mmCIF file of C-alpha atoms and ligand atoms in Angstrom:
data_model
loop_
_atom_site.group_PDB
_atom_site.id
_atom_site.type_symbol
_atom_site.label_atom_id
_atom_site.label_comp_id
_atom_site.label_asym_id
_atom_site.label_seq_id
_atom_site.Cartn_x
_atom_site.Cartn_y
_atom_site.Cartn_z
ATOM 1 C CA UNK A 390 -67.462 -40.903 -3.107
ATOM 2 C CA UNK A 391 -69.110 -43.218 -6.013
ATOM 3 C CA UNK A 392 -70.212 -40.787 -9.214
ATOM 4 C CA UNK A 393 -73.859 -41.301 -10.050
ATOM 5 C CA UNK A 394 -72.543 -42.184 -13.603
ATOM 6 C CA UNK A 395 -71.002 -40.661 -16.739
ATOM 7 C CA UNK A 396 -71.758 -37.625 -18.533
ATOM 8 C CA UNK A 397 -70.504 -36.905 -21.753
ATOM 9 C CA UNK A 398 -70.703 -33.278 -23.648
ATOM 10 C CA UNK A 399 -68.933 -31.718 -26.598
ATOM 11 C CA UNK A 400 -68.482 -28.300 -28.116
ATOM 12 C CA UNK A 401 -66.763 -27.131 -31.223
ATOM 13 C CA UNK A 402 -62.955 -25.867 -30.870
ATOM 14 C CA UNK A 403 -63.906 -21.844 -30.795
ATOM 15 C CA UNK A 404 -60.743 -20.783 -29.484
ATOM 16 C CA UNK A 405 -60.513 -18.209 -26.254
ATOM 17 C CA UNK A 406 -63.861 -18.517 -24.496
ATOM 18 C CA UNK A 407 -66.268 -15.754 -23.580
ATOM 19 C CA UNK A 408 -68.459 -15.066 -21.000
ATOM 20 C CA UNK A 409 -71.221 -16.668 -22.617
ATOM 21 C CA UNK A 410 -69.402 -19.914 -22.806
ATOM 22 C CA UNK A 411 -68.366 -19.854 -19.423
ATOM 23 C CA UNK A 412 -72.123 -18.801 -17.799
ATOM 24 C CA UNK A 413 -73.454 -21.334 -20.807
ATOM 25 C CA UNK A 414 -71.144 -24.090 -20.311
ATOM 26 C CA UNK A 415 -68.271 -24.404 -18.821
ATOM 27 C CA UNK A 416 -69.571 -23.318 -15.456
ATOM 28 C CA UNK A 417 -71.193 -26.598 -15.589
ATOM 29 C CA UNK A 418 -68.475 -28.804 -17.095
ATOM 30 C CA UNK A 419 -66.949 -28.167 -13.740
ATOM 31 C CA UNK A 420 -69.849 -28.438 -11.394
ATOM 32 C CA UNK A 421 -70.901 -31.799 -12.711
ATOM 33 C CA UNK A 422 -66.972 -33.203 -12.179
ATOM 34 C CA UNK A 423 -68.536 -33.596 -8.562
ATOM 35 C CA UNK A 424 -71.065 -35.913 -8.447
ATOM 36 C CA UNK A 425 -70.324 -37.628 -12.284
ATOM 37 C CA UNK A 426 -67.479 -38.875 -14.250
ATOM 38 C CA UNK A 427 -67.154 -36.576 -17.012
ATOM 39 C CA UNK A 428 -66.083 -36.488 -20.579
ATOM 40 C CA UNK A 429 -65.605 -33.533 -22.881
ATOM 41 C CA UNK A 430 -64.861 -33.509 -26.132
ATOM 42 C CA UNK A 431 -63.760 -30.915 -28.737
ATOM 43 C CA UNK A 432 -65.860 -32.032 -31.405
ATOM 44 C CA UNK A 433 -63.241 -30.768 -34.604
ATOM 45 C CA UNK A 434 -64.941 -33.350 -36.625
ATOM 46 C CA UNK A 435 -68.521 -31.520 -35.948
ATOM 47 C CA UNK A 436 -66.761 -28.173 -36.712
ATOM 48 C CA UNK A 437 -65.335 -29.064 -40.335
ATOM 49 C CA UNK A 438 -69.450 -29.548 -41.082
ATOM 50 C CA UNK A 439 -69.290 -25.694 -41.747
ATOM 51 C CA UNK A 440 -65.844 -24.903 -41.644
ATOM 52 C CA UNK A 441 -64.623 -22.941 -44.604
ATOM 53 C CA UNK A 442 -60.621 -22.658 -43.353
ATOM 54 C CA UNK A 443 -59.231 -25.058 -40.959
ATOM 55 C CA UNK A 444 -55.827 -22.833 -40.595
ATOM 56 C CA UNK A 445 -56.879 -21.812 -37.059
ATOM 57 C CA UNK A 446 -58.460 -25.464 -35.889
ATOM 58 C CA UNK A 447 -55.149 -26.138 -33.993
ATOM 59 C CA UNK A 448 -54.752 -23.206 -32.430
ATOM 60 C CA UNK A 449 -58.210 -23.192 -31.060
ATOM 61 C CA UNK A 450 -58.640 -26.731 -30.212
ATOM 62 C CA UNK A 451 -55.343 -25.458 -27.561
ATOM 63 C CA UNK A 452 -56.469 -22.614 -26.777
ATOM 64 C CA UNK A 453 -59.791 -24.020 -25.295
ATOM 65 C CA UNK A 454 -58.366 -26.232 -23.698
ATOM 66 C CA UNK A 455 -56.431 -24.120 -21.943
ATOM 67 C CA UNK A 456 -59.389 -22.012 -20.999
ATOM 68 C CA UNK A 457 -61.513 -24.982 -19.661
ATOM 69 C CA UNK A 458 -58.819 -26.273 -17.808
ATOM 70 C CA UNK A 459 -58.360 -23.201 -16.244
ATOM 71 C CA UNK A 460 -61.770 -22.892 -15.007
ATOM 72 C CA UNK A 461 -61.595 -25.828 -12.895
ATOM 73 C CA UNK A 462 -61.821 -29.024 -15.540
ATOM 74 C CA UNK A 463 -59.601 -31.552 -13.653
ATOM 75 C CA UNK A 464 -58.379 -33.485 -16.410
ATOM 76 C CA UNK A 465 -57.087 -35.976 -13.830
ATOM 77 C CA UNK A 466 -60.640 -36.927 -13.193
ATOM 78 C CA UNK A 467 -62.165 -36.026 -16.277
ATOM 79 C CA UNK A 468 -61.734 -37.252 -19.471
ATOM 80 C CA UNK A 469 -60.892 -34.026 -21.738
ATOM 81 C CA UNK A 470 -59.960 -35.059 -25.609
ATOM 82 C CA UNK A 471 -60.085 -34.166 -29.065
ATOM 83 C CA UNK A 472 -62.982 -35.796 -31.186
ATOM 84 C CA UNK A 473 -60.768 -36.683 -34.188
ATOM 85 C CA UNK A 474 -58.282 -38.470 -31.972
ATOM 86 C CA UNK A 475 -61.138 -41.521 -31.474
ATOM 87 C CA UNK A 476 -61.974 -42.684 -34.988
ATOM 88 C CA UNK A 477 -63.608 -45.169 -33.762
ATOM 89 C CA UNK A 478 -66.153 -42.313 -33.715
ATOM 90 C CA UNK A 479 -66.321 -42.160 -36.958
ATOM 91 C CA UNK A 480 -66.937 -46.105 -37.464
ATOM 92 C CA UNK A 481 -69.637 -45.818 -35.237
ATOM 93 C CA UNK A 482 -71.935 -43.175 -36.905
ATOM 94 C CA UNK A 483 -71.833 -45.304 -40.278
ATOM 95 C CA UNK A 484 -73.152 -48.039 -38.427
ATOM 96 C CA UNK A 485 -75.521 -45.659 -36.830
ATOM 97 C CA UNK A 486 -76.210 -44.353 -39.815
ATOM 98 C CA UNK A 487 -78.104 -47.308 -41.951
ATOM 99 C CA UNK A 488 -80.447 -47.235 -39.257
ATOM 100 C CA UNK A 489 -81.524 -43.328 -39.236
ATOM 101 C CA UNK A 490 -84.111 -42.344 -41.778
ATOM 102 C CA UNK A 491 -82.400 -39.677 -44.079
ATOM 103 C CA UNK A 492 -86.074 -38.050 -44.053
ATOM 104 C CA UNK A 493 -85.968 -37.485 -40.393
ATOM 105 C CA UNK A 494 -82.694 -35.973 -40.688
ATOM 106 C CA UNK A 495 -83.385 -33.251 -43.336
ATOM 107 C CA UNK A 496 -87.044 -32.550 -41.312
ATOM 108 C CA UNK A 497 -84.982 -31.802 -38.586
ATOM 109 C CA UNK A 498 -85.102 -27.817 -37.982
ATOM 110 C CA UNK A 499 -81.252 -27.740 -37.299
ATOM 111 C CA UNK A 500 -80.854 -28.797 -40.422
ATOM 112 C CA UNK A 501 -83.293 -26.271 -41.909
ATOM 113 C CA UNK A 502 -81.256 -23.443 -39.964
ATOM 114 C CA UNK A 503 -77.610 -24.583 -41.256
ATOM 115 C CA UNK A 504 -78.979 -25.114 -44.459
ATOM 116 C CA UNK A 505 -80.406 -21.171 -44.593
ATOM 117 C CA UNK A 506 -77.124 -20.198 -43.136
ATOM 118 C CA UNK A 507 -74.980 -22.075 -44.887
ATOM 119 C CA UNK A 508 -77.004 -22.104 -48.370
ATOM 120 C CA UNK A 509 -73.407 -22.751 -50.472
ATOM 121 C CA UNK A 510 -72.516 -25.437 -48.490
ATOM 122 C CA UNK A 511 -75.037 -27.852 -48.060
ATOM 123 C CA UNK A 512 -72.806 -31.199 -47.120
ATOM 124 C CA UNK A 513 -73.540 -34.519 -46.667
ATOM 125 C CA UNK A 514 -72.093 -33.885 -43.272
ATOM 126 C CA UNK A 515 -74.367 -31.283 -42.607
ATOM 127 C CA UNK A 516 -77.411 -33.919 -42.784
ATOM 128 C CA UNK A 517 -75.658 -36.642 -40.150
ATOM 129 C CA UNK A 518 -74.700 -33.515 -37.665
ATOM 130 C CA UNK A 519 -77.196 -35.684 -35.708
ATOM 131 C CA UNK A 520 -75.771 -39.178 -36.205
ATOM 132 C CA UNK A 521 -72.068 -37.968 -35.247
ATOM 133 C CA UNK A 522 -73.733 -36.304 -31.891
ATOM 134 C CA UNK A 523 -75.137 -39.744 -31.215
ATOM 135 C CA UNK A 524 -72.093 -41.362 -32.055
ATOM 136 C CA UNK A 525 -70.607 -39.570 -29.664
ATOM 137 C CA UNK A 526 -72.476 -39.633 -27.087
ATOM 138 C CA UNK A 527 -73.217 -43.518 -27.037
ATOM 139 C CA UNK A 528 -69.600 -44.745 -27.913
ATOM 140 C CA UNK A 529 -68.337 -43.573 -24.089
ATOM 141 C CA UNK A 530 -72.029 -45.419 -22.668
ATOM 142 C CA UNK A 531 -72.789 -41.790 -21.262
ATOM 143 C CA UNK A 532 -75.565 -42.087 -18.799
ATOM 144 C CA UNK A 533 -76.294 -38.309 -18.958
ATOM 145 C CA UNK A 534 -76.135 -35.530 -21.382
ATOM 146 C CA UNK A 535 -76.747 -31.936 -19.422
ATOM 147 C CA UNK A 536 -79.064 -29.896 -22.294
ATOM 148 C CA UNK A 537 -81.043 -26.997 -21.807
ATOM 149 C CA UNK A 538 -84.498 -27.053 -23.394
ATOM 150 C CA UNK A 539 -84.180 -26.122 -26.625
ATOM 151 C CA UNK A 540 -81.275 -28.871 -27.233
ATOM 152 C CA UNK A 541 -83.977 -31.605 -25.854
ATOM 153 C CA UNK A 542 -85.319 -32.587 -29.444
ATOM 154 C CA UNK A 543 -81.836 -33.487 -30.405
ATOM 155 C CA UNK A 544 -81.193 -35.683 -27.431
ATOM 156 C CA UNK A 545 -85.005 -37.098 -27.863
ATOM 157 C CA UNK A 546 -83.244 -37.644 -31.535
ATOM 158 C CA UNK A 547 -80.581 -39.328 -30.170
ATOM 159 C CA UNK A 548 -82.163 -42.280 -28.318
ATOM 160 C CA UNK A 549 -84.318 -43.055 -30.845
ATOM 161 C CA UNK A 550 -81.238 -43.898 -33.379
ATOM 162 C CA UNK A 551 -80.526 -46.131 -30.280
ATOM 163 C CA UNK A 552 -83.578 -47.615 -29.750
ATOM 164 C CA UNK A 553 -83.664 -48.393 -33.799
ATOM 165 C CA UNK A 554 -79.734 -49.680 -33.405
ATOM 166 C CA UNK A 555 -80.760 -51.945 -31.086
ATOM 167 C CA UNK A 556 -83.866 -53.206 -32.312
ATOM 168 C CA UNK A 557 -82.792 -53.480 -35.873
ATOM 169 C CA UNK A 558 -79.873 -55.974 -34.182
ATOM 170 C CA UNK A 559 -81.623 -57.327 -31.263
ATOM 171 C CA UNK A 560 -79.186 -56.738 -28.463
ATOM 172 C CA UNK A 561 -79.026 -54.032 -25.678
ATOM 173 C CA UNK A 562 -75.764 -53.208 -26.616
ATOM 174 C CA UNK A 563 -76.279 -48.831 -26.653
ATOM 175 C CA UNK A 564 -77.002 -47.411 -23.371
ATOM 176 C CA UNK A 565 -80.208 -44.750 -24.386
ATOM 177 C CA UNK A 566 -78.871 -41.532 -23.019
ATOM 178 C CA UNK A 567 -80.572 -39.495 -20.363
ATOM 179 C CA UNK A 568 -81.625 -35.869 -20.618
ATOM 180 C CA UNK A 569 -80.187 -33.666 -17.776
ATOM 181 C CA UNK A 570 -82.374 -30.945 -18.022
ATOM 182 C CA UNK A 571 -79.979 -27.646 -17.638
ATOM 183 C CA UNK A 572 -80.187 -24.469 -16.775
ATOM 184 C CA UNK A 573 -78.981 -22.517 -19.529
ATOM 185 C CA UNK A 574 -78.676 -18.880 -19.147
ATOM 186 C CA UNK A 575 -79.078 -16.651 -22.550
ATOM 187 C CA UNK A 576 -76.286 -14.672 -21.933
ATOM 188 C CA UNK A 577 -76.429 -11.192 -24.282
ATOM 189 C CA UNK A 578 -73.812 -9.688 -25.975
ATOM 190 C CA UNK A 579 -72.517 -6.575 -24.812
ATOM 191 C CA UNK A 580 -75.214 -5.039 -27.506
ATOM 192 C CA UNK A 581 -77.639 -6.130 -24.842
ATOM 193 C CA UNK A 582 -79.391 -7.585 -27.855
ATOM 194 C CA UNK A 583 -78.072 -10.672 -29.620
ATOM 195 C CA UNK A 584 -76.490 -13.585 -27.818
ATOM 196 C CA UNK A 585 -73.201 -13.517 -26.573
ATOM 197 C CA UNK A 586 -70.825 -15.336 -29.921
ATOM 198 C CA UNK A 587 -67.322 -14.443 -31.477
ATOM 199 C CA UNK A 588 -68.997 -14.155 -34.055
ATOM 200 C CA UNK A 589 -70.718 -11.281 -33.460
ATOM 201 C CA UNK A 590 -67.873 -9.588 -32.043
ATOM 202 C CA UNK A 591 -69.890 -8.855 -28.827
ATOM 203 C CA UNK A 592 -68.496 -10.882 -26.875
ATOM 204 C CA UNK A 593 -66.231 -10.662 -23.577
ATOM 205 C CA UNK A 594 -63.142 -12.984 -23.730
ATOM 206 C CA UNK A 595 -62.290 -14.680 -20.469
ATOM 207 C CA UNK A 596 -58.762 -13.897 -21.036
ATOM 208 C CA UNK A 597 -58.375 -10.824 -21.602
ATOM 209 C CA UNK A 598 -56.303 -8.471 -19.442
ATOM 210 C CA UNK A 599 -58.417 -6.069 -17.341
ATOM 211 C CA UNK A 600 -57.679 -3.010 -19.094
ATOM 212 C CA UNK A 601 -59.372 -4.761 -22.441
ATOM 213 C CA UNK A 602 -62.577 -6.239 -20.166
ATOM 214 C CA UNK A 603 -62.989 -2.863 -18.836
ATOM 215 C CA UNK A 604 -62.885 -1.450 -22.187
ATOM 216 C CA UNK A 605 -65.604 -4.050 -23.342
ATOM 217 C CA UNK A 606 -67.957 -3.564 -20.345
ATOM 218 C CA UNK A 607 -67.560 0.633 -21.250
ATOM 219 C CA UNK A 608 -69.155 -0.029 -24.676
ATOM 220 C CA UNK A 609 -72.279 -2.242 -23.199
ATOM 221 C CA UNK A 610 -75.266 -0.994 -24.294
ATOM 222 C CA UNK A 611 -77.584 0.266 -21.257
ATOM 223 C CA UNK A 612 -81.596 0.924 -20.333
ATOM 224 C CA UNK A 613 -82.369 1.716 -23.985
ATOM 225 C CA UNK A 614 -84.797 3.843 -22.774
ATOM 226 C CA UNK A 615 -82.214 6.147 -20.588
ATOM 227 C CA UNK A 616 -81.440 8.849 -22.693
ATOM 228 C CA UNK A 617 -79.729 11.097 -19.621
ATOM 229 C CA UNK A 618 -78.034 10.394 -16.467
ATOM 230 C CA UNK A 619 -80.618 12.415 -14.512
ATOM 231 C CA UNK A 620 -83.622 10.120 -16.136
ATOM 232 C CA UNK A 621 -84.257 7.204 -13.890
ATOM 233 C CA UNK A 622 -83.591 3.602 -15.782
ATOM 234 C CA UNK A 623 -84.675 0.129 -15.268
ATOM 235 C CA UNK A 624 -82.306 -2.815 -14.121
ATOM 236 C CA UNK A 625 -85.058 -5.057 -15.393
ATOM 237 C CA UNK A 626 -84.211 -4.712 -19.220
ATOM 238 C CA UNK A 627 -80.656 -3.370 -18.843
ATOM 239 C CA UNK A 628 -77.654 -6.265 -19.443
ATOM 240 C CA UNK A 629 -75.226 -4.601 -17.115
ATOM 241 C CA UNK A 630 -77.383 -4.930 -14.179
ATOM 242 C CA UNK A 631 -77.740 -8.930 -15.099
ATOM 243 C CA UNK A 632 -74.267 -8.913 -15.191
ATOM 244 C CA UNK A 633 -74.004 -7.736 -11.663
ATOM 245 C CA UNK A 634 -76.167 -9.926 -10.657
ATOM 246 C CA UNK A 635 -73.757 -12.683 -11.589
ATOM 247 C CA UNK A 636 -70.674 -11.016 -10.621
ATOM 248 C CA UNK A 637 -71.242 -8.645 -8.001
ATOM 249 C CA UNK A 638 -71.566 -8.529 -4.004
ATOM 250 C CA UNK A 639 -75.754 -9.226 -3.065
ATOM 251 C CA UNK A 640 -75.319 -5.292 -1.051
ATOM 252 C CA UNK A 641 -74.215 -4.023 -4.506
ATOM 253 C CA UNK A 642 -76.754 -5.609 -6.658
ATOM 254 C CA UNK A 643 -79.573 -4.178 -4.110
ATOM 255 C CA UNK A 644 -77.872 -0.998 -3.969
ATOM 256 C CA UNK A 645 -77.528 -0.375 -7.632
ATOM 257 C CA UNK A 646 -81.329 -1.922 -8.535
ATOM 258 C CA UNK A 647 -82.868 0.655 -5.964
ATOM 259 C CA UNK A 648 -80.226 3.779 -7.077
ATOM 260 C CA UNK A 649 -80.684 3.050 -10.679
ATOM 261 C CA UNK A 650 -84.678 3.773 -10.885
ATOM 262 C CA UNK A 651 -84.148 6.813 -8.536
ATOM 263 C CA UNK A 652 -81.153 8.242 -10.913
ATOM 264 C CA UNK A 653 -79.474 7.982 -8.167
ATOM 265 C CA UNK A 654 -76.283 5.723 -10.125
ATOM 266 C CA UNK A 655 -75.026 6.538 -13.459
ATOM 267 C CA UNK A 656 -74.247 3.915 -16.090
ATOM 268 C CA UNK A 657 -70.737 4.891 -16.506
ATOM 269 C CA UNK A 658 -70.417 4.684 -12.924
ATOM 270 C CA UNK A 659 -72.359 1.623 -12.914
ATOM 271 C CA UNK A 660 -70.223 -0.162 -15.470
ATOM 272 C CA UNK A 661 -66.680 0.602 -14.157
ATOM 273 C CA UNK A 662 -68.509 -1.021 -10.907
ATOM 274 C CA UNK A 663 -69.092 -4.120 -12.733
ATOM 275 C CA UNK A 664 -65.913 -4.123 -14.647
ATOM 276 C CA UNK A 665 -64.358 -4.202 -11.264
ATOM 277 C CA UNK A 666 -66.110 -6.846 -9.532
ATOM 278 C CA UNK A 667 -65.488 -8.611 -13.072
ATOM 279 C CA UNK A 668 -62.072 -8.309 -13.204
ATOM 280 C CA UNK A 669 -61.965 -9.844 -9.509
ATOM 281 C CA UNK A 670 -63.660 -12.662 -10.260
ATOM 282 C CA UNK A 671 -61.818 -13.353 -13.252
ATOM 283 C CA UNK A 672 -58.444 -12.915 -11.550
ATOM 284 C CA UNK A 673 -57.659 -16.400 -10.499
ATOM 285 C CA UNK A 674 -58.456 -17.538 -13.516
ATOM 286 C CA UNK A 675 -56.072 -15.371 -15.355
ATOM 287 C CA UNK A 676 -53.166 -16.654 -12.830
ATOM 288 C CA UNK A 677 -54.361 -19.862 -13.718
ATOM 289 C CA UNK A 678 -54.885 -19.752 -17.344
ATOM 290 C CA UNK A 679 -51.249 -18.022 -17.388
ATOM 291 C CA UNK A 680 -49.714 -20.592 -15.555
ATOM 292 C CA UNK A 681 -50.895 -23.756 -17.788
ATOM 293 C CA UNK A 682 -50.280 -21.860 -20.646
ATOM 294 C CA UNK A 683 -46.810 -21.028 -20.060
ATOM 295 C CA UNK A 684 -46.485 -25.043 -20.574
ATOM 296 C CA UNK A 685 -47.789 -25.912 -23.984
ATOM 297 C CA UNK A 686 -46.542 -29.775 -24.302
ATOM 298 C CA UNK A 687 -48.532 -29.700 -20.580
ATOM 299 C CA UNK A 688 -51.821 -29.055 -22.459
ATOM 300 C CA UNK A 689 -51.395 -31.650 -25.625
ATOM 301 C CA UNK A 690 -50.226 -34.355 -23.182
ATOM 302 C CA UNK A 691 -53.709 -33.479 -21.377
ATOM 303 C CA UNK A 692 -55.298 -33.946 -24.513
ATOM 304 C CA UNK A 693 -53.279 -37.254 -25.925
ATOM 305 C CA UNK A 694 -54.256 -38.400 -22.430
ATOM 306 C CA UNK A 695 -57.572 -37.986 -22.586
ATOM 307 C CA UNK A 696 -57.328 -39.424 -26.177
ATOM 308 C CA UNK A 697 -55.796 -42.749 -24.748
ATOM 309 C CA UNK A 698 -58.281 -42.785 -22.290
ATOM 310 C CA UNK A 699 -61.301 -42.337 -24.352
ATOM 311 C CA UNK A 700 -60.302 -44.641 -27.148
ATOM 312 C CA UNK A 701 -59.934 -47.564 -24.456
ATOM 313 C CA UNK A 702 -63.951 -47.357 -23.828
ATOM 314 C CA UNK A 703 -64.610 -46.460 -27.293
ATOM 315 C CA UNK A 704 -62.742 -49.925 -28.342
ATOM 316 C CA UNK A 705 -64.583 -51.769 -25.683
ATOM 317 C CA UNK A 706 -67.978 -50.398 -27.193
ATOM 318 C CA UNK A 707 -66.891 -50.951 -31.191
ATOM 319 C CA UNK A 708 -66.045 -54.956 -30.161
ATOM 320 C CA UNK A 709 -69.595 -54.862 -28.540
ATOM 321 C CA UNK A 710 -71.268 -53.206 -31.625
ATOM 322 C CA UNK A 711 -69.451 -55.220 -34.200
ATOM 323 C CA UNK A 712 -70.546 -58.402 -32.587
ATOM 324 C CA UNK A 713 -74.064 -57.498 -32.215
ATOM 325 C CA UNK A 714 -73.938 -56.368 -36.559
ATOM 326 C CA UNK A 715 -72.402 -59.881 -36.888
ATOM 327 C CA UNK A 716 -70.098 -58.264 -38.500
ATOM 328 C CA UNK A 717 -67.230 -60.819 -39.852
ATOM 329 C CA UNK A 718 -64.469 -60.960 -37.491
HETATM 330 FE FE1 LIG B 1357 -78.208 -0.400 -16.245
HETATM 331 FE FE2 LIG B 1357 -76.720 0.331 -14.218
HETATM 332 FE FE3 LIG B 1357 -77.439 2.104 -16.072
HETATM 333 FE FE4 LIG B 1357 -79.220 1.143 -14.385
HETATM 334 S S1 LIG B 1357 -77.465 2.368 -13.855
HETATM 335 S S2 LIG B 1357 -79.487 1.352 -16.580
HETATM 336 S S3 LIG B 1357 -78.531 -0.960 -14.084
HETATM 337 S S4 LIG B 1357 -76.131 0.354 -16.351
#
C-alpha cells in the first residue's frame, strides 16, 4: 500500500517510559507506521538545552529505544535514530537561524516557561529550542507532524521560519510542514492531580514487573471526596476509573461506573481490578521488551541504522539548501 507521506516526531531520551508516554505518544508512533512513513528521533541535542548531567544520556537514549520498539515501532519500516548522529542537523538550524527574528523567539511562551524553570540556566540554546525543532523537522521533508493543540503554535512557528527561508532565498527548497491535529490524552499521575512525568515520581513505568505496577496502582489517589467505603463515589473525577476505561473489558467499565456511585465496589477492590487488567495488557509487551533487550548490540545497530538512513535524506536536503544560500561550493 503507498503511505500518504512522511511524518517526522521527536522526544527527548527519558529513559523507561510510563504510561503517560505510551497513552501520549507512543501509542501513536505506532498507529501512524500504517498509513505514513515514519521517523522518530531521540532528540539528545534538544535534551542538553536543560540538562545539568549527561551521565545517564546513554543509558536512556537505549533504554527508550528499547521501550518503543517494544510497543510495536518497526524499525524496519520506520526510521528510528538518535538526533546527534545527523549533524547535518545542526548545520541546518544555523542556516535557519539568520532568518528567525531573535525577538520572536524570546516572546515565545515556551521560552518564558523554561526560562522561569530554569532561571540559572538561561542558554543560548534555550532561545533556538524552536529553530532546532524546525531543523528537524524540515531536514527529513516531513509532510506531517502529529501535535495536539497546545503544541500547534510551535508548529505554526515552524513554517513560518520556512516560509522566511525560502523567501529570503527565493527557492521552494523546505517543504512547510503540516499540522496533524492529535488527540492527546492528559494522562494524570497516580496523584490523580498533576500530569503523569518521572519527574514527579507519579508515574507508572511500562516495564515494570507486575508486582511493582500493582504496587503503584495501590497508592492512586481515588474520588477525593470518598472518605469511606460505604459512601458512594464518582467515576467522573476519580483517575482509576479513567484508567479502566483504557485498560479494562467495556462489561467491567459499566459494571464498576454503576457499582461505584451505589457503594456497591470498593476502591481497593477496584484498583487490584485495574492492576489486573493492567498487567494483562502490558504482558506482551514485557515478553517483548525482554526479548530485545536481552540483545543490546540488536538495539544500537537499530539505531546506527536508522542513523545511516536518516543522514542519506538529510544530505540530499543540505546539497539542496546550500545551493539555494549560494553558498560557495
Ligand atoms: Fe474510583 Fe473505583 Fe473508587 Fe469509584 S470505586 S472512586 S471508580 S477507585
Amino acid at each position: 500500500m503507498s503511505k500518504k507521506g512522511r511524518v517526522f516526531s521527536g522526544a527527548r531520551p527519558t529513559g523507561r517510559q510510563h504510561l503517560g508516554n505510551y497513552l501520549g505518544a507512543i501509542k501513536n508512533y505506532v498507529a501512524l507506521q500504517e498509513n505514513y512513513e515514519c521517523v522518530y528521533c531521540i532528540v539528545d541535542v534538544h535534551a542538553l538545552t536543560t540538562m545539568e548531567t549527561t551521565q545517564d544520556l546513554v543509558q536512556n537514549t537505549y533504554d527508550m529505544t528499547v521501550d518503543w520498539l517494544a510497543a510495536g515501532i518497526r524499525p524496519e519500516e520506520s526510521i528510528v535514530f538518535v538526533q546527534s548522529h545527523v549533524p547535518q542537523v545542526m548545520e541546518l538550524h544555523t542556516y535557519l537561524s539568520m532568518v528567525t527574528p531573535l525577538g520572536k523567539l524570546t516572546d515565545l511562551p515556551t521560552f518564558k516557561e523554561k526560562v522561569r524553570d530554569h532561571p540559572d540556566n538561561i542558554n543560548y540554546g534555550l532561545v533556538g529550542y524552536p529553530v532546532l525543532m524546525t531543523a528537524d523537522i524540515v531536514l527529513y521533508k516531513s509532510d506531517v507532524v502529529p501535535v495536539g493543540v497546545d503544541q500547534a503554535p510551535h508548529l505554526e512557528f515552524a513554517r513560518e521560519i520556512v516560509r522566511s527561508f525560502n523567501y529570503r532565498y527565493g527557492t521552494k527548497v523546505l517543504k512547510e510542514p503540516q499540522m496533524k491535529n492529535t488527540e492527546i490524552p492528559k494522562v494524570l499521575g497516580i496523584d490523580g492531580v498533576q500530569k503523569m512525568g518521572k519527574s514527579l515520581n507519579n508515574h507508572i513505568e511500562l516495564a515494570a514487573t507486575p508486582d511493582e505496577t500493582r504496587q503503584r496502582v495501590m497508592q492512586m489517589v481515588t474520588d477525593p471526596q470518598r472518605a469511606k467505603r460505604t459512601d458512594p463515589g464518582n467515576p467522573e473525577i476519580c483517575n482509576v476509573f479513567s484508567m479502566h476505561k483504557i485498560f479494562s473489558p467495556a462489561e467491567e467499565v459499566q459494571m464498576i461506573d454503576t457499582e461505584c456511585r451505589r457503594a456497591g465496589i470498593g476502591c481497593v477492590d477496584c484498583k487490584k481490578r485495574f492492576a489486573a487488567n493492567l498487567n494483562a495488557n502490558l504482558e506482551p509487551f514485557r515478553a517483548k521488551r525482554a526479548e530485545i533487550a536481552s540483545n543490546e548490540n540488536y538495539v544500537w545497530d537499530v539505531l546506527h541504522e536508522g542513523g545511516k538512513r536518516a543522514r542519506a535524506i538529510a544530505e540530499e536536503t543540505m546539497s539542496e539548501v546550500r545551493a539555494a544560500i549560494q553558498l560557495p561550493k
